[in-house]
């Protein structure tokens, strides 16, 4: 089965540079989530999109922005990179079920992008 | 979302069942229990989820106590490839369609399967 695709898989940047991470959700999934996992840390939620609109926002720095495009892929843009931005960045996608009293969706994660800021 | 408590680490012999406990004593009626695992720096992998009934799939079984305050993930025949950090996550379910919100990862249990 098709999975979530993230590109690039590895990225090395200098301080103060910009970076763009891309996420291609599982086909027919319309919701995308971004998570950041620092060294030795657990994944932390950054931001999510549902049907191309921002749906939730977590601990995302103001230097970061993201969007979801008409084909449902998403991009995370990171500017003025800092050493502390070095982390694994995961994208997850889900497909909310039809409206039911107890509907839920399951998030499926991509392999991640390892960003190293020097 | 309710908080969860898991032991920080567990060992299991290869071929034996691995039973990973999770406490979620403040869980409310509209919250599901989800289990994910992360194998060294890979993306978290969905395992199973449930509301109040026990669930089983090709990967694992989920046993939820009748009062829903705790659960156990069972890997029936652990292999070396099951060595990973296992996360128990309680997640509110909204009673309408659309995005159900992000996952909140705690510290998880580091399971080491030994030969």
XYZ file of N, CA and C in Angstrom:
699
model
N 0.847 -1.198 0.000
C 0.000 0.000 0.000
C 0.879 1.244 0.000
N 0.356 2.309 -0.634
C 1.119 3.547 -0.694
C 1.221 4.142 0.696
N 2.396 4.748 0.961
C 2.596 5.381 2.254
C 2.810 6.860 2.093
N 3.030 7.535 3.197
C 3.335 8.956 3.192
C 4.763 9.135 2.680
N 4.941 10.084 1.786
C 6.262 10.356 1.223
C 6.748 11.713 1.720
N 7.981 11.742 2.165
C 8.575 13.007 2.598
C 9.875 13.242 1.831
N 10.078 14.494 1.474
C 11.333 14.828 0.819
C 11.811 16.206 1.265
N 13.134 16.423 1.319
C 14.137 15.377 1.180
C 14.199 14.508 2.426
N 14.948 13.457 2.405
C 15.090 12.625 3.598
C 16.137 13.200 4.542
N 17.115 13.843 3.972
C 18.162 14.485 4.763
C 18.416 15.871 4.196
N 18.689 16.809 5.102
C 18.928 18.190 4.682
C 19.917 18.813 5.646
N 20.931 19.444 5.083
C 21.917 20.141 5.903
C 21.891 21.604 5.506
N 21.748 22.467 6.497
C 21.675 23.910 6.252
C 22.584 24.636 7.234
N 22.913 25.863 6.878
C 23.657 26.736 7.772
C 22.665 27.574 8.577
N 23.160 28.094 9.709
C 22.326 29.030 10.493
C 21.866 30.183 9.631
N 20.655 30.605 9.883
C 20.022 31.755 9.205
C 19.561 31.447 7.784
N 19.814 30.245 7.315
C 19.290 29.866 5.998
C 17.819 29.465 6.117
N 17.219 29.165 4.958
C 15.839 28.700 4.920
C 15.796 27.249 4.430
N 14.721 26.575 4.768
C 14.542 25.186 4.345
C 13.071 24.951 4.043
N 12.833 24.081 3.076
C 11.460 23.689 2.744
C 11.373 22.179 2.752
N 10.460 21.667 3.563
C 10.226 20.231 3.662
C 8.885 19.927 3.004
N 8.841 18.820 2.279
C 7.621 18.461 1.557
C 7.041 17.146 2.056
N 5.737 17.071 1.985
C 5.014 15.886 2.446
C 3.928 15.550 1.435
N 3.911 14.306 1.007
C 2.881 13.828 0.086
C 2.065 12.775 0.814
N 0.805 13.084 1.128
C 0.004 12.157 1.948
C -0.388 10.899 1.174
N -0.885 9.949 1.918
C -1.434 8.739 1.303
C -2.585 9.165 0.382
N -2.704 8.566 -0.806
C -3.793 8.942 -1.721
C -5.160 8.917 -1.044
N -5.937 9.930 -1.302
C -7.287 10.130 -0.765
C -7.292 10.581 0.697
N -6.142 10.797 1.290
C -6.086 11.407 2.616
C -6.118 12.920 2.451
N -6.930 13.583 3.271
C -7.094 15.022 3.112
C -6.579 15.818 4.311
N -6.006 15.139 5.285
C -5.508 15.804 6.489
C -4.026 15.506 6.652
N -3.267 16.537 6.934
C -1.821 16.410 7.100
C -1.412 17.033 8.426
N -0.534 16.338 9.141
C 0.004 16.821 10.414
C 1.520 16.898 10.292
N 2.128 17.881 10.944
C 3.585 17.986 11.031
C 4.010 17.858 12.486
N 5.067 17.050 12.706
C 5.629 16.858 14.037
C 7.137 17.075 13.979
N 7.680 17.544 15.085
C 9.123 17.745 15.221
C 9.633 16.863 16.351
N 10.752 16.184 16.114
C 11.347 15.345 17.164
C 12.820 15.699 17.302
N 13.137 16.419 18.370
C 14.519 16.758 18.646
C 15.293 15.559 19.157
N 16.597 15.658 19.220
C 17.440 14.538 19.682
C 17.039 14.098 21.082
N 16.747 12.808 21.223
C 16.365 12.268 22.522
C 14.993 12.684 23.012
N 14.232 13.357 22.179
C 12.901 13.837 22.567
C 11.806 12.993 21.922
N 10.587 13.219 22.379
C 9.432 12.579 21.770
C 8.848 13.516 20.712
N 8.136 12.990 19.748
C 7.560 13.853 18.714
C 6.616 14.896 19.306
N 6.747 16.129 18.807
C 5.901 17.232 19.252
C 5.143 17.779 18.058
N 3.868 18.013 18.253
C 3.003 18.492 17.179
C 3.329 19.940 16.817
N 3.384 20.209 15.528
C 3.624 21.579 15.059
C 2.359 22.222 14.511
N 1.770 21.583 13.495
C 0.645 22.202 12.794
C -0.066 21.144 11.961
N -1.335 21.394 11.660
C -2.078 20.446 10.832
C -2.993 21.185 9.867
N -3.356 20.474 8.799
C -4.240 21.023 7.782
C -5.307 19.999 7.438
N -6.503 20.497 7.256
C -7.616 19.662 6.820
C -8.277 20.349 5.642
N -8.362 19.645 4.542
C -8.971 20.206 3.339
C -8.366 21.571 3.003
N -7.045 21.631 3.050
C -6.251 22.795 2.634
C -6.366 23.990 3.562
N -7.028 23.818 4.695
C -7.128 24.899 5.671
C -6.388 24.471 6.941
N -5.733 25.422 7.594
C -5.082 25.101 8.857
C -6.137 24.706 9.869
N -5.939 23.571 10.532
C -6.952 23.105 11.474
C -6.500 23.224 12.917
N -5.239 22.946 13.207
C -4.719 23.059 14.572
C -3.287 23.575 14.514
N -2.894 24.210 15.594
C -1.537 24.747 15.670
C -0.954 24.360 17.016
N 0.270 23.842 16.987
C 0.934 23.483 18.229
C 2.085 24.428 18.496
N 3.199 23.878 18.916
C 4.340 24.705 19.301
C 5.216 25.013 18.092
N 4.628 25.635 17.113
C 5.373 25.972 15.908
C 5.926 27.379 16.024
N 7.242 27.551 15.825
C 7.828 28.908 15.922
C 7.263 29.817 14.830
N 7.292 31.107 15.103
C 6.810 32.081 14.116
C 7.663 32.066 12.854
N 8.883 31.567 12.968
C 9.783 31.508 11.803
C 9.367 30.408 10.826
N 8.470 29.544 11.274
C 8.014 28.434 10.434
C 6.629 28.765 9.889
N 6.382 28.330 8.682
C 5.039 28.428 8.122
C 4.771 27.171 7.313
N 3.532 26.905 7.056
C 3.189 25.702 6.296
C 1.906 25.944 5.537
N 1.701 25.122 4.536
C 0.450 25.178 3.798
C 0.171 23.830 3.154
N -1.082 23.649 2.796
C -1.497 22.447 2.083
C -2.045 22.886 0.735
N -1.623 22.199 -0.298
C -1.964 22.592 -1.655
C -3.185 21.824 -2.170
N -3.603 22.203 -3.386
C -4.839 21.636 -3.938
C -4.747 20.126 -4.151
N -3.519 19.603 -4.330
C -3.370 18.150 -4.480
C -3.142 17.478 -3.129
N -3.323 18.229 -2.041
C -3.225 17.792 -0.649
C -1.803 17.611 -0.138
N -0.794 17.824 -0.987
C 0.544 17.754 -0.429
C 0.785 18.998 0.422
N 1.736 18.918 1.320
C 1.978 20.022 2.233
C 3.461 20.358 2.245
N 3.753 21.608 2.525
C 5.132 22.059 2.646
C 5.310 22.824 3.954
N 6.413 22.535 4.615
C 6.787 23.239 5.843
C 7.975 24.123 5.499
N 7.785 25.422 5.622
C 8.835 26.384 5.321
C 9.448 26.898 6.614
N 10.764 26.844 6.666
C 11.476 27.216 7.896
C 12.508 28.283 7.527
N 12.436 29.428 8.171
C 13.360 30.510 7.863
C 14.223 30.830 9.085
N 15.293 31.591 8.831
C 16.226 32.000 9.898
C 16.565 30.812 10.785
N 17.008 29.747 10.162
C 17.254 28.508 10.893
C 18.235 28.708 12.042
N 17.949 28.017 13.138
C 18.788 28.050 14.332
C 19.308 26.634 14.592
N 20.382 26.572 15.397
C 20.956 25.260 15.718
C 19.893 24.350 16.342
N 19.019 24.928 17.144
C 17.995 24.152 17.843
C 16.915 23.599 16.940
N 16.924 23.997 15.683
C 15.943 23.446 14.743
C 16.368 22.090 14.210
N 17.599 21.700 14.516
C 18.079 20.376 14.088
C 17.204 19.314 14.733
N 16.572 18.529 13.900
C 15.594 17.554 14.412
C 15.125 16.675 13.262
N 14.345 15.674 13.648
C 13.588 14.903 12.671
C 12.228 15.559 12.521
N 11.782 15.709 11.304
C 10.462 16.295 11.040
C 9.611 15.235 10.350
N 8.516 14.903 11.013
C 7.614 13.877 10.486
C 6.327 14.519 10.002
N 5.844 13.956 8.945
C 4.537 14.302 8.432
C 3.646 13.071 8.597
N 2.407 13.286 8.943
C 1.440 12.195 9.031
C 0.196 12.600 8.251
N -0.492 11.612 7.718
C -1.742 11.917 7.021
C -2.856 11.024 7.533
N -4.066 11.493 7.363
C -5.223 10.709 7.780
C -6.401 11.047 6.901
N -7.387 10.206 6.975
C -8.601 10.396 6.203
C -9.775 10.293 7.157
N -10.314 11.397 7.597
C -11.440 11.330 8.512
C -12.592 10.534 7.927
N -13.198 9.722 8.767
C -14.325 8.917 8.318
C -15.538 9.819 8.112
N -16.525 9.236 7.524
C -17.770 9.976 7.374
C -18.300 10.335 8.753
N -19.099 11.342 8.831
C -19.589 11.825 10.117
C -20.383 10.744 10.823
N -19.915 10.355 11.963
C -20.652 9.427 12.823
C -20.517 9.941 14.245
N -21.249 9.359 15.143
C -21.203 9.832 16.519
C -19.814 9.670 17.121
N -19.141 8.598 16.753
C -17.820 8.341 17.325
C -16.800 8.158 16.203
N -16.794 9.071 15.263
C -15.836 8.936 14.174
C -14.444 9.242 14.679
N -13.479 8.629 14.073
C -12.094 8.884 14.427
C -11.253 8.647 13.189
N -10.053 9.136 13.177
C -9.148 8.876 12.066
C -7.823 8.403 12.624
N -7.104 7.632 11.849
C -5.810 7.111 12.259
C -4.737 7.819 11.458
N -3.722 8.304 12.125
C -2.642 9.012 11.457
C -1.549 8.035 11.078
N -1.100 8.145 9.831
C -0.012 7.318 9.327
C 1.169 8.226 9.013
N 2.317 7.840 9.544
C 3.494 8.702 9.482
C 4.400 8.362 8.305
N 5.062 9.402 7.818
C 6.096 9.226 6.826
C 7.423 8.887 7.488
N 8.471 8.672 6.678
C 9.777 8.282 7.212
C 10.550 9.428 7.843
N 10.099 10.646 7.598
C 10.744 11.795 8.218
C 11.825 12.439 7.365
N 12.103 13.682 7.696
C 13.228 14.436 7.124
C 14.156 14.782 8.274
N 15.416 14.410 8.140
C 16.386 14.766 9.170
C 17.047 16.078 8.763
N 16.775 17.124 9.527
C 17.356 18.440 9.275
C 18.513 18.669 10.237
N 19.650 19.016 9.676
C 20.810 19.375 10.480
C 21.185 20.813 10.168
N 21.230 21.640 11.200
C 21.607 23.045 11.044
C 23.002 23.229 11.637
N 23.909 23.711 10.801
C 25.312 23.866 11.250
C 25.620 25.309 11.604
N -6.834 16.123 26.289
C -6.678 14.684 26.223
C -6.099 14.158 27.537
N -6.537 12.970 27.937
C -6.084 12.413 29.212
C -4.598 12.069 29.150
N -3.961 12.116 30.312
C -2.554 11.757 30.411
C -2.425 10.244 30.504
N -1.276 9.739 30.073
C -0.992 8.316 30.184
C 0.301 8.112 30.949
N 0.407 6.959 31.608
C 1.618 6.589 32.329
C 2.056 5.220 31.862
N 3.318 5.135 31.456
C 3.881 3.864 30.989
C 5.220 3.636 31.680
N 5.593 2.366 31.883
C 6.937 2.115 32.426
C 7.965 2.566 31.399
N 9.094 3.116 31.844
C 10.070 3.638 30.886
C 10.730 2.554 30.037
N 10.867 1.347 30.578
C 11.525 0.305 29.803
C 11.037 -1.072 30.227
N 11.156 -2.016 29.285
C 10.805 -3.411 29.548
C 11.674 -4.292 28.676
N 11.937 -5.490 29.165
C 12.635 -6.491 28.370
C 11.693 -7.642 28.079
N 11.947 -8.319 26.984
C 11.138 -9.480 26.619
C 12.033 -10.455 25.863
N 11.859 -11.733 26.132
C 12.620 -12.744 25.397
C 11.982 -12.989 24.039
N 12.824 -13.165 23.059
C 12.349 -13.430 21.698
C 11.433 -14.654 21.687
N 10.298 -14.519 20.989
C 9.351 -15.619 20.901
C 8.297 -15.641 21.987
N 8.535 -14.862 23.050
C 7.561 -14.788 24.134
C 6.610 -13.618 23.871
N 5.506 -13.612 24.621
C 4.567 -12.500 24.509
C 5.113 -11.288 25.260
N 4.962 -10.141 24.643
C 5.317 -8.881 25.301
C 4.021 -8.197 25.710
N 3.915 -7.887 27.009
C 2.715 -7.229 27.540
C 3.092 -5.845 28.029
N 2.637 -4.831 27.326
C 3.010 -3.458 27.668
C 1.817 -2.757 28.311
N 1.964 -2.349 29.581
C 0.846 -1.717 30.277
C 0.807 -0.208 30.063
N -0.376 0.338 30.256
C -0.570 1.782 30.163
C -1.687 2.176 31.116
N -1.422 3.188 31.929
C -2.441 3.735 32.811
C -3.001 5.023 32.239
N -4.306 5.119 32.211
C -4.967 6.355 31.755
C -6.187 6.567 32.630
N -5.933 6.831 33.908
C -7.007 6.837 34.911
C -7.986 7.995 34.724
N -7.577 9.042 33.995
C -8.484 10.186 33.814
C -9.179 10.155 32.463
N -9.156 9.034 31.807
C -9.769 8.923 30.485
C -11.262 9.214 30.572
N -11.794 9.875 29.566
C -13.223 10.143 29.564
C -13.898 9.346 28.444
N -15.214 9.403 28.464
C -15.985 8.498 27.631
C -15.781 8.620 26.141
N -15.342 9.780 25.694
C -15.177 9.985 24.254
C -13.719 9.919 23.829
N -12.887 9.262 24.612
C -11.464 9.148 24.286
C -11.087 7.720 23.921
N -10.400 7.594 22.799
C -9.866 6.321 22.352
C -8.466 6.119 22.927
N -8.049 4.860 23.006
C -6.672 4.514 23.345
C -5.979 4.073 22.055
N -4.901 4.763 21.726
C -4.100 4.447 20.543
C -2.725 3.948 20.973
N -2.178 3.042 20.183
C -0.796 2.608 20.373
C -0.022 2.806 19.079
N 1.138 3.436 19.236
C 2.094 3.594 18.145
C 3.435 3.078 18.639
N 4.314 2.759 17.723
C 5.685 2.447 18.101
C 6.645 3.169 17.159
N 7.851 3.396 17.667
C 8.866 4.051 16.865
C 10.145 3.230 16.964
N 10.534 2.698 15.840
C 11.774 1.940 15.737
C 12.861 2.916 15.347
N 13.867 3.001 16.175
C 14.975 3.926 16.064
C 14.919 4.950 14.917
N 14.423 6.153 15.246
C 14.435 7.303 14.335
C 13.576 7.131 13.084
N 12.821 6.037 13.016
C 11.877 5.916 11.903
C 10.585 6.651 12.272
N 9.698 6.827 11.306
C 8.416 7.437 11.613
C 7.596 6.555 12.532
N 6.855 7.147 13.472
C 5.990 6.341 14.334
C 5.050 5.476 13.495
N 4.880 4.245 13.956
C 4.063 3.274 13.228
C 2.800 2.984 14.018
N 1.664 3.126 13.382
C 0.384 2.808 14.028
C 0.304 1.305 14.294
N -0.179 0.959 15.504
C -0.343 -0.452 15.834
C -1.811 -0.814 15.921
N -2.530 -0.143 16.817
C -3.899 -0.542 17.101
C -4.570 0.556 17.906
N -5.894 0.588 17.919
C -6.600 1.498 18.805
C -7.925 0.870 19.212
N -8.511 1.392 20.299
C -9.776 0.872 20.778
C -10.476 1.869 21.672
N -11.757 1.632 21.883
C -12.553 2.516 22.739
C -12.852 1.830 24.067
N -13.526 0.698 24.039
C -13.790 -0.033 25.278
C -13.744 -1.544 25.105
N -13.905 -2.001 23.882
C -13.810 -3.437 23.643
C -12.371 -3.829 23.344
N -12.029 -5.066 23.627
C -10.714 -5.555 23.252
C -10.626 -5.630 21.737
N -9.442 -5.351 21.227
C -9.233 -5.335 19.793
C -8.027 -6.186 19.439
N -8.086 -6.784 18.252
C -6.954 -7.577 17.760
C -6.789 -7.318 16.277
N -5.544 -7.183 15.866
C -5.238 -7.137 14.439
C -3.998 -7.991 14.188
N -3.448 -7.877 12.996
C -2.331 -8.742 12.624
C -1.055 -8.425 13.403
N -1.003 -7.275 14.016
C 0.199 -6.894 14.749
C 0.111 -7.194 16.231
N -1.057 -6.940 16.826
C -1.130 -6.985 18.281
C -2.569 -7.118 18.757
N -2.700 -7.277 20.075
C -4.000 -7.242 20.734
C -3.997 -6.115 21.748
N -5.154 -5.514 21.936
C -5.321 -4.438 22.907
C -6.393 -4.858 23.892
N -6.009 -4.919 25.161
C -6.943 -5.278 26.218
C -7.204 -4.027 27.042
N -8.460 -3.615 27.117
C -8.843 -2.430 27.887
C -9.678 -2.895 29.070
N -9.331 -2.431 30.273
C -10.089 -2.839 31.454
C -11.506 -2.302 31.382
N -12.374 -2.929 32.152
C -13.789 -2.561 32.078
C -14.021 -1.102 32.465
N -13.251 -0.606 33.437
C -13.397 0.800 33.832
C -12.625 1.745 32.913
N -11.904 1.189 31.943
C -11.155 1.940 30.935
C -9.997 2.742 31.510
N -9.615 2.487 32.731
C -8.542 3.283 33.322
C -7.157 2.747 32.998
N -7.087 1.586 32.402
C -5.793 1.071 31.981
C -5.976 0.127 30.799
N -4.868 -0.124 30.123
C -4.915 -1.036 28.985
C -3.575 -1.748 28.869
N -3.569 -2.816 28.098
C -2.350 -3.573 27.854
C -2.246 -3.893 26.374
N -1.112 -3.589 25.820
C -0.814 -3.976 24.439
C -0.069 -5.297 24.489
N -0.516 -6.257 23.708
C 0.114 -7.567 23.698
C 0.673 -7.869 22.312
N 1.988 -8.095 22.283
C 2.616 -8.614 21.071
C 2.780 -10.109 21.305
N 2.043 -10.956 20.622
C 1.961 -12.365 21.024
C 3.270 -13.144 20.920
N 4.084 -12.845 19.926
C 5.349 -13.574 19.749
C 6.412 -12.549 19.350
N 7.012 -11.935 20.337
C 7.932 -10.837 20.065
C 9.154 -11.312 19.285
N 9.588 -10.494 18.344
C 10.813 -10.755 17.604
C 11.783 -9.608 17.836
N 13.020 -9.792 17.411
C 14.029 -8.749 17.598
C 13.593 -7.456 16.909
N 12.837 -7.579 15.818
C 12.394 -6.393 15.086
C 11.309 -5.612 15.815
N 10.791 -6.175 16.898
C 9.806 -5.445 17.705
C 10.466 -4.529 18.726
N 11.784 -4.536 18.801
C 12.485 -3.617 19.695
C 12.214 -2.188 19.231
N 11.618 -1.388 20.117
C 11.170 -0.050 19.746
C 10.669 0.674 20.988
N 10.353 1.956 20.826
C 9.637 2.705 21.862
C 8.150 2.635 21.539
N 7.368 2.207 22.507
C 5.931 2.036 22.324
C 5.192 3.154 23.055
N 4.336 3.843 22.331
C 3.601 4.975 22.883
C 2.125 4.626 23.023
N 1.606 4.859 24.205
C 0.181 4.742 24.471
C -0.371 6.165 24.474
N -1.355 6.432 23.657
C -1.876 7.801 23.499
C -3.383 7.763 23.637
N -3.896 8.642 24.490
C -5.340 8.769 24.638
C -5.784 9.989 23.848
N -6.805 9.800 23.055
C -7.160 10.840 22.099
C -8.664 11.067 22.092
N -9.042 12.326 22.274
C -10.462 12.633 22.283
C -11.025 12.457 20.896
N -12.237 11.971 20.825
C -12.919 11.786 19.552
C -14.012 12.832 19.469
N -13.954 13.642 18.452
C -14.969 14.673 18.276
C -16.191 14.053 17.619
N -17.340 14.520 17.969
C -18.542 13.879 17.457
C -19.014 14.513 16.158
N -18.031 14.832 15.317
C -18.356 15.295 13.977
C -17.182 14.953 13.081
N -17.372 15.025 11.799
C -16.302 14.683 10.872
C -15.224 15.737 10.853
N -14.203 15.479 10.061
C -13.111 16.425 9.964
C -11.925 15.988 10.794
N -10.916 16.835 10.846
C -9.693 16.485 11.559
C -9.988 16.206 13.025
N -9.417 15.118 13.516
C -9.639 14.727 14.907
C -8.559 15.256 15.833
N -7.649 16.038 15.304
C -6.648 16.626 16.182
C -5.361 15.822 16.237
N -4.321 16.471 16.786
C -3.007 15.885 16.792
C -2.846 14.832 17.874
N -1.784 14.058 17.763
C -1.404 13.088 18.783
C -0.455 13.753 19.765
N -0.638 13.438 21.049
C 0.258 13.948 22.084
C 1.093 12.760 22.570
N 2.376 12.785 22.236
C 3.269 11.688 22.610
C 3.839 11.934 24.002
N 3.770 10.897 24.843
C 4.444 10.948 26.146
C 5.817 10.330 26.002
N 6.324 9.792 27.104
C 7.676 9.238 27.083
C 7.718 7.835 26.496
N 6.630 7.080 26.575
C 6.598 5.747 26.007
C 7.394 4.726 26.798
N 7.308 3.482 26.351
C 8.059 2.376 26.932
C 9.060 1.874 25.912
N 10.323 1.837 26.327
C 11.343 1.281 25.431
C 11.360 -0.231 25.640
N 10.881 -0.974 24.656
C 10.856 -2.430 24.716
C 12.108 -2.983 24.043
N 12.825 -3.800 24.780
C 14.005 -4.467 24.225
C 13.706 -5.951 24.150
N 13.706 -6.494 22.953
C 13.500 -7.926 22.760
C 14.875 -8.570 22.630
N 15.109 -9.534 23.493
C 16.446 -10.140 23.559
C 16.411 -11.585 23.073
N 17.483 -12.020 22.396
C 17.509 -13.396 21.874
C 17.567 -14.418 23.006
